[in-house]
mmCIF file of C-alpha atoms in Angstrom:
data_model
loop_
_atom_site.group_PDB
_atom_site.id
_atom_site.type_symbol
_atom_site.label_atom_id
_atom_site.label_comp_id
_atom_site.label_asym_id
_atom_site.label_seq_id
_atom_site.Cartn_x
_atom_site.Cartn_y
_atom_site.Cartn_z
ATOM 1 C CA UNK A 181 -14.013 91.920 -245.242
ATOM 2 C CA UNK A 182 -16.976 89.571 -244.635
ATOM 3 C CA UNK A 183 -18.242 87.795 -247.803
ATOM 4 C CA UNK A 184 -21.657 87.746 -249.240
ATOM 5 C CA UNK A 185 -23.748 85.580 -246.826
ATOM 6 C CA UNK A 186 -24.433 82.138 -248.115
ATOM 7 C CA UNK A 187 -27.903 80.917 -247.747
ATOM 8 C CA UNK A 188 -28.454 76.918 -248.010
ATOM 9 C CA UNK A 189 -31.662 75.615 -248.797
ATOM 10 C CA UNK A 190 -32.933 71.926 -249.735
ATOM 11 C CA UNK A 191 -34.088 73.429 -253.419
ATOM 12 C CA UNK A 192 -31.486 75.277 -253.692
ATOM 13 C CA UNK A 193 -34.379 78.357 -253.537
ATOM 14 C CA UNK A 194 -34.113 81.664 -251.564
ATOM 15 C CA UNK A 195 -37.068 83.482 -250.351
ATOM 16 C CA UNK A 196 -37.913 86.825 -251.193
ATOM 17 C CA UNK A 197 -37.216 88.132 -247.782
ATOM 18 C CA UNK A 198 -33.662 86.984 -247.646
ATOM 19 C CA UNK A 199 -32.605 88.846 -250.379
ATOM 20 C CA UNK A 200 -34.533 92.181 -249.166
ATOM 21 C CA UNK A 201 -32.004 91.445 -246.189
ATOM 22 C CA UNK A 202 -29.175 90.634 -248.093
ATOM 23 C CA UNK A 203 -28.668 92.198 -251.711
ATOM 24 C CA UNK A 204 -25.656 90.348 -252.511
ATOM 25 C CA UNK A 205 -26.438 86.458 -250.825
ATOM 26 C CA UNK A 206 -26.112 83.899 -252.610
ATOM 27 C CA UNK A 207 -28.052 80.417 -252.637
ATOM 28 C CA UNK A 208 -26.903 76.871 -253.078
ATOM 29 C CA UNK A 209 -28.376 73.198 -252.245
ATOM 30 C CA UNK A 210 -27.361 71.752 -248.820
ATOM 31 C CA UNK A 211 -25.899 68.733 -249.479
ATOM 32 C CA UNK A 212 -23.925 68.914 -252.454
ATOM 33 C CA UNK A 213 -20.751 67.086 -252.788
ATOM 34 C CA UNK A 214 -19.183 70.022 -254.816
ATOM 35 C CA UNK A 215 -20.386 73.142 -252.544
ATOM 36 C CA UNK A 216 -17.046 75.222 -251.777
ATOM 37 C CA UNK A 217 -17.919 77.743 -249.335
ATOM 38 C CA UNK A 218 -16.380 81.043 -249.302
ATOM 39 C CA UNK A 219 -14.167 82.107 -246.644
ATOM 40 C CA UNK A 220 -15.028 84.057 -244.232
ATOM 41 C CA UNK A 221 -18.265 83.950 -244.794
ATOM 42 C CA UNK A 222 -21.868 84.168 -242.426
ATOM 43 C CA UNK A 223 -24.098 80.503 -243.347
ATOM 44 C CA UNK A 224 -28.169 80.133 -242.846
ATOM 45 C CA UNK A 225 -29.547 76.936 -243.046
ATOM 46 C CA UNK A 226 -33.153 76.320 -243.874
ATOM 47 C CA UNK A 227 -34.368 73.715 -242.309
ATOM 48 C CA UNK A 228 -35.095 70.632 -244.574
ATOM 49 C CA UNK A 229 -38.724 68.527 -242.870
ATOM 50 C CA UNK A 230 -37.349 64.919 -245.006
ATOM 51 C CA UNK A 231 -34.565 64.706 -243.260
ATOM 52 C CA UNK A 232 -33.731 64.276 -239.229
ATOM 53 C CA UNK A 233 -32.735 66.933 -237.714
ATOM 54 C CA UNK A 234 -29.082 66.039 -236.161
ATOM 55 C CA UNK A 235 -28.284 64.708 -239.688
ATOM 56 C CA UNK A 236 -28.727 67.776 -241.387
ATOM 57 C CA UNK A 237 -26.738 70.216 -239.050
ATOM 58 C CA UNK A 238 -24.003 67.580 -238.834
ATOM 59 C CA UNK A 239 -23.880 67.667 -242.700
ATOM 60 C CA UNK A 240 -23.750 71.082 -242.655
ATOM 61 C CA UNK A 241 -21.313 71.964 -239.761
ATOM 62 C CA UNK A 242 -18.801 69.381 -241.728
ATOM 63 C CA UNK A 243 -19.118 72.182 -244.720
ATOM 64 C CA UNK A 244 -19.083 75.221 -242.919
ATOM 65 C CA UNK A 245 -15.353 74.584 -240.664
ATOM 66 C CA UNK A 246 -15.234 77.436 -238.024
ATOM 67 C CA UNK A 247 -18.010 79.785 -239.564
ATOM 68 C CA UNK A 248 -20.685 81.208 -237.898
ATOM 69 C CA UNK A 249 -24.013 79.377 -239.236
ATOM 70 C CA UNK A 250 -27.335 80.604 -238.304
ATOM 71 C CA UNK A 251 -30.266 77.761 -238.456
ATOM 72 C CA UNK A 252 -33.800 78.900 -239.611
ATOM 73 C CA UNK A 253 -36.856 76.404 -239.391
ATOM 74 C CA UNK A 254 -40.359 77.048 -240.996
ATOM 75 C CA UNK A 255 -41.898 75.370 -237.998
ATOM 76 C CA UNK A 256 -39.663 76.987 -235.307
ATOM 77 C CA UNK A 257 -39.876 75.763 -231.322
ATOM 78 C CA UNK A 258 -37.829 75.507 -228.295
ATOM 79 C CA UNK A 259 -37.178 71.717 -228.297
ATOM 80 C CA UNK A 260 -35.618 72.067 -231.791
ATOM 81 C CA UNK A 261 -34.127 75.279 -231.003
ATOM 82 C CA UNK A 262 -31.782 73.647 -228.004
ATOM 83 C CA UNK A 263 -31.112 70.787 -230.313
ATOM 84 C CA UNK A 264 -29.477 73.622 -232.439
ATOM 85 C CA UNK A 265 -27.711 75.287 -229.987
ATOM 86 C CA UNK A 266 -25.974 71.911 -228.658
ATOM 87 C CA UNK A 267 -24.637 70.972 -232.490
ATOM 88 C CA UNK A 268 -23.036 75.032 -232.410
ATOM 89 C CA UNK A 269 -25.415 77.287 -234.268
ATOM 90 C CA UNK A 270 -25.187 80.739 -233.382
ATOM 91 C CA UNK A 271 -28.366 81.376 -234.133
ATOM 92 C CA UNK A 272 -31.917 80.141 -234.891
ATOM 93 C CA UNK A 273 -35.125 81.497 -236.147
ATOM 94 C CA UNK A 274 -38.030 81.675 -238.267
ATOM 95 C CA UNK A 275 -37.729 81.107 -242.378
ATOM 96 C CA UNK A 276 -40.039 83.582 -242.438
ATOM 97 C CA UNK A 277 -38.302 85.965 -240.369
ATOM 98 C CA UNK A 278 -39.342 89.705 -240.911
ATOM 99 C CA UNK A 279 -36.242 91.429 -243.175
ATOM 100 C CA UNK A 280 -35.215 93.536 -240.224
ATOM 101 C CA UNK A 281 -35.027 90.763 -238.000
ATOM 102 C CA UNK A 282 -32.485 88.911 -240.655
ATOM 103 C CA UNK A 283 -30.298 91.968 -240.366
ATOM 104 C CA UNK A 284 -30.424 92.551 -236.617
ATOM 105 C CA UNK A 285 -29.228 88.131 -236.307
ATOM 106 C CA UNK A 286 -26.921 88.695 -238.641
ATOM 107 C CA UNK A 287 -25.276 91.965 -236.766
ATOM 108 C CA UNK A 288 -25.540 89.855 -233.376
ATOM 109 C CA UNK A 289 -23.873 86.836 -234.966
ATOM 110 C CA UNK A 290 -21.262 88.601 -236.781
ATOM 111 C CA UNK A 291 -20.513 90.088 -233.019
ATOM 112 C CA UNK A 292 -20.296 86.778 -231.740
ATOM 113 C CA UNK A 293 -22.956 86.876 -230.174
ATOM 114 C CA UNK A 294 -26.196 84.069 -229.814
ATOM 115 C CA UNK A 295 -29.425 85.404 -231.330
ATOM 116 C CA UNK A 296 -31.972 83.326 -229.007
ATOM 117 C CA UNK A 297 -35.584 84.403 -228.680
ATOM 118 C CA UNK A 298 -37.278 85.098 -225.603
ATOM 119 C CA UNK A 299 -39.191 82.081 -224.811
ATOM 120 C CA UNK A 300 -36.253 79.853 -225.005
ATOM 121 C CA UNK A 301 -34.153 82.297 -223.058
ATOM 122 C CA UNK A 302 -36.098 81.945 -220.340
ATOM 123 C CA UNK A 303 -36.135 78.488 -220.426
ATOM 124 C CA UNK A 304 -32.397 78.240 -220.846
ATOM 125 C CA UNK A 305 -31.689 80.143 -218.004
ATOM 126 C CA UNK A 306 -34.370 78.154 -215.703
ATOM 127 C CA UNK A 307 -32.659 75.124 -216.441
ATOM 128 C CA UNK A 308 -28.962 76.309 -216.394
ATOM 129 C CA UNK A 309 -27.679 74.824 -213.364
ATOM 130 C CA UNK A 310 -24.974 72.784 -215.993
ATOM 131 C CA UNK A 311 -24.424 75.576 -218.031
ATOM 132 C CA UNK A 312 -21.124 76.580 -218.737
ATOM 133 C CA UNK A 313 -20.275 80.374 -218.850
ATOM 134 C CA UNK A 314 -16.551 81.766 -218.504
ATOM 135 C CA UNK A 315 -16.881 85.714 -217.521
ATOM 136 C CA UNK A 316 -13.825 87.816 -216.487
ATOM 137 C CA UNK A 317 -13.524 88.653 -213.380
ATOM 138 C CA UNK A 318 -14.648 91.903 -213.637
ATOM 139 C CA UNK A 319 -17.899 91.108 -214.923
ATOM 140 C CA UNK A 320 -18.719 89.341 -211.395
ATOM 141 C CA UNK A 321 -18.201 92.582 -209.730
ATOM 142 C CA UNK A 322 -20.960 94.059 -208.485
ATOM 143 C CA UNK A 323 -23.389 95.100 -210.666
ATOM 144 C CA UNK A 324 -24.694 98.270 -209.302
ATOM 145 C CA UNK A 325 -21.118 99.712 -208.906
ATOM 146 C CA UNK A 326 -20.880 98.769 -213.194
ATOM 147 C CA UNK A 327 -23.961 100.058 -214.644
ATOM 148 C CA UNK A 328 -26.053 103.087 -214.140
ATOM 149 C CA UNK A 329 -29.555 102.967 -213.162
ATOM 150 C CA UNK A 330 -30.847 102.946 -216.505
ATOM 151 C CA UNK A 331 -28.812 100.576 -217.625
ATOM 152 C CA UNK A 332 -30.016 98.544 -214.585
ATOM 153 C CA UNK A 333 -33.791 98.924 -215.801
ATOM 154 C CA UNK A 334 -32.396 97.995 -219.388
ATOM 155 C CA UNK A 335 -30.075 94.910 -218.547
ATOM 156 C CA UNK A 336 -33.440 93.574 -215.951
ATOM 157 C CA UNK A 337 -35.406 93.974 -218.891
ATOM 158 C CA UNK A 338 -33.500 91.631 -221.191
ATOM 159 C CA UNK A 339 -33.074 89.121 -219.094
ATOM 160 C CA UNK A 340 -37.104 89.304 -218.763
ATOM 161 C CA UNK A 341 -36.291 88.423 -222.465
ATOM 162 C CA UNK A 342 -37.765 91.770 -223.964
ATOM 163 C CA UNK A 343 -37.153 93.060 -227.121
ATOM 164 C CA UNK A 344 -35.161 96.193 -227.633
ATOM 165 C CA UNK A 345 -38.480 97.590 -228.912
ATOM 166 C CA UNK A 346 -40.215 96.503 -226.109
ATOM 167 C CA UNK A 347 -38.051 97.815 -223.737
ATOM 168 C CA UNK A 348 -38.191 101.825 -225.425
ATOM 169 C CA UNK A 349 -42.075 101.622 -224.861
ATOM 170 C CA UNK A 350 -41.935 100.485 -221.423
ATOM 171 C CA UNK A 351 -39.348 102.908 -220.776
ATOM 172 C CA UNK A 352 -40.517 105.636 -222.852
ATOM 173 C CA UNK A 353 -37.009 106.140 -224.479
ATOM 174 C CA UNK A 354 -36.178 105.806 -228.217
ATOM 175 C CA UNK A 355 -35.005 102.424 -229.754
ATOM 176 C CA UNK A 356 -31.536 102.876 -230.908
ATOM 177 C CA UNK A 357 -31.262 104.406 -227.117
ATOM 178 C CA UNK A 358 -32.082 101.451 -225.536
ATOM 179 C CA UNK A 359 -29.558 99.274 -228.344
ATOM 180 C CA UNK A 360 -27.154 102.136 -227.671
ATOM 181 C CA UNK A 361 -27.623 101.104 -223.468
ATOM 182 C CA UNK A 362 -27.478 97.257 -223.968
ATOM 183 C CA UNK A 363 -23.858 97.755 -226.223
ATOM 184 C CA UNK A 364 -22.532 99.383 -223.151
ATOM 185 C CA UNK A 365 -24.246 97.240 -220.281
ATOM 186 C CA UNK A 366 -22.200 94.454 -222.695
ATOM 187 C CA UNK A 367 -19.287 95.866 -222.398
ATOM 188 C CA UNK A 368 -19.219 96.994 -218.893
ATOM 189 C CA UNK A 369 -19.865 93.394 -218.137
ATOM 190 C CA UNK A 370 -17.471 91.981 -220.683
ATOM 191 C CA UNK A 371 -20.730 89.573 -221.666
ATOM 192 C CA UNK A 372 -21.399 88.946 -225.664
ATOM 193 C CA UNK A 373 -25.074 88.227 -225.504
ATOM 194 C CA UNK A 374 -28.630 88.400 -224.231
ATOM 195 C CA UNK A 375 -27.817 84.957 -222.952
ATOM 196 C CA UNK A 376 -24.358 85.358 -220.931
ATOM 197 C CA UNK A 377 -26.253 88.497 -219.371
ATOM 198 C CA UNK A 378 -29.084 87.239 -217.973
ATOM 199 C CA UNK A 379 -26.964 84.302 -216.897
ATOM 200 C CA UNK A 380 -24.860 86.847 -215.107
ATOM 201 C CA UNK A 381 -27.548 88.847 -213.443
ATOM 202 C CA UNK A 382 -28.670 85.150 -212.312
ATOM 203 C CA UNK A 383 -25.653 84.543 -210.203
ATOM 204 C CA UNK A 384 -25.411 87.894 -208.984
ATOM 205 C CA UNK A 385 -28.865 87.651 -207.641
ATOM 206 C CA UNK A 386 -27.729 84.559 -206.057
ATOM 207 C CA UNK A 387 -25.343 85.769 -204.379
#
């Protein structure tokens, strides 16, 4: 069973919208000597502006071993967000994040899965000539022969780096359909993420 989430914070403060997310989190100071984290257990980090950036995720990847750790910034961009990503968060987003949005990163994370937003998305897979993605064979099958025409429109519209919501209104289906389509696009293609997909579609297009 998955413990309580742990939120850390330079005050040791949560914000109200964390705990509308998460009844049962709990909140401690980054940085102190004593902190004994739970195990296993899902981390957010907010974002501290008096102290660099590498520092503090180094500090806090030192306490958190092997688990999952979610970074959230109250002045969130792209730069910083790929700064993230290379020290191993699984996630990044907005302090402020709306309480729905905290639960949907959360469920992606605990998947194992990368919550990125779309602007950085895009700009990951523009400049992902390096990157590094190991996908089974079958998932560099053909495409078309995998996934049925809908889930063709719904897998082209990630990658556009549309929202699930955004995709039911452009597609005139109901939300939890199109989440329902982009579990089984995921597992058809044996991909864990927004990212590895459109990253996928990318070579295929290539090809």
């Amino acid at each position: 069973m998955t413990a309580s989430p742990l939120f850390l914070s330079d005050n040791g403060k949560e914000l109200p919208l964390w705990r509308q997310a998460f009844a049962d989190l709990r909140v401690l100071r980054c940085g102190d000597p004593t902190l004994v984290l739970p195990a296993p257990s899902l981390v957010w980090l907010r974002l501290s502006t008096g102290l660099p950036l590498r520092e503090q995720l180094l500090r806090v990847r030192a306490q958190v071993g092997t688990r999952p750790y979610i970074v959230m910034s109250d002045m969130p961009n792209d730069d910083e967000a790929l700064a993230v990503f290379s020290l191993g968060a699984r996630g990044y987003c907005n302090s402020h994040a709306a309480v729905t949005v905290l639960q949907q990163i959360a469920s992606v994370v605990l998947q194992g899965g990368l919550w990125i937003g779309a602007s950085l998305m895009q700009k990951m897979i523009e400049t992902s000539a390096q990157a590094s993605v190991t996908l089974s064979p079958q998932s560099k099958k053909n495409l078309a022969a995998l996934l049925t025409q809908r889930e063709m429109e719904v897998a082209q519209n990630v990658v556009s780096g549309a929202s699930n919501k955004e995709i039911a209104l452009k597609l005139g289906i109901a939300e939890r359909t199109v989440k329902s389509h982009v579990g089984a696009i995921f597992e058809k293609l044996d991909v864990r993420d927004r990212l590895q997909l459109a990253l996928l579609i990318r070579d295929q297009q290539r090809t």
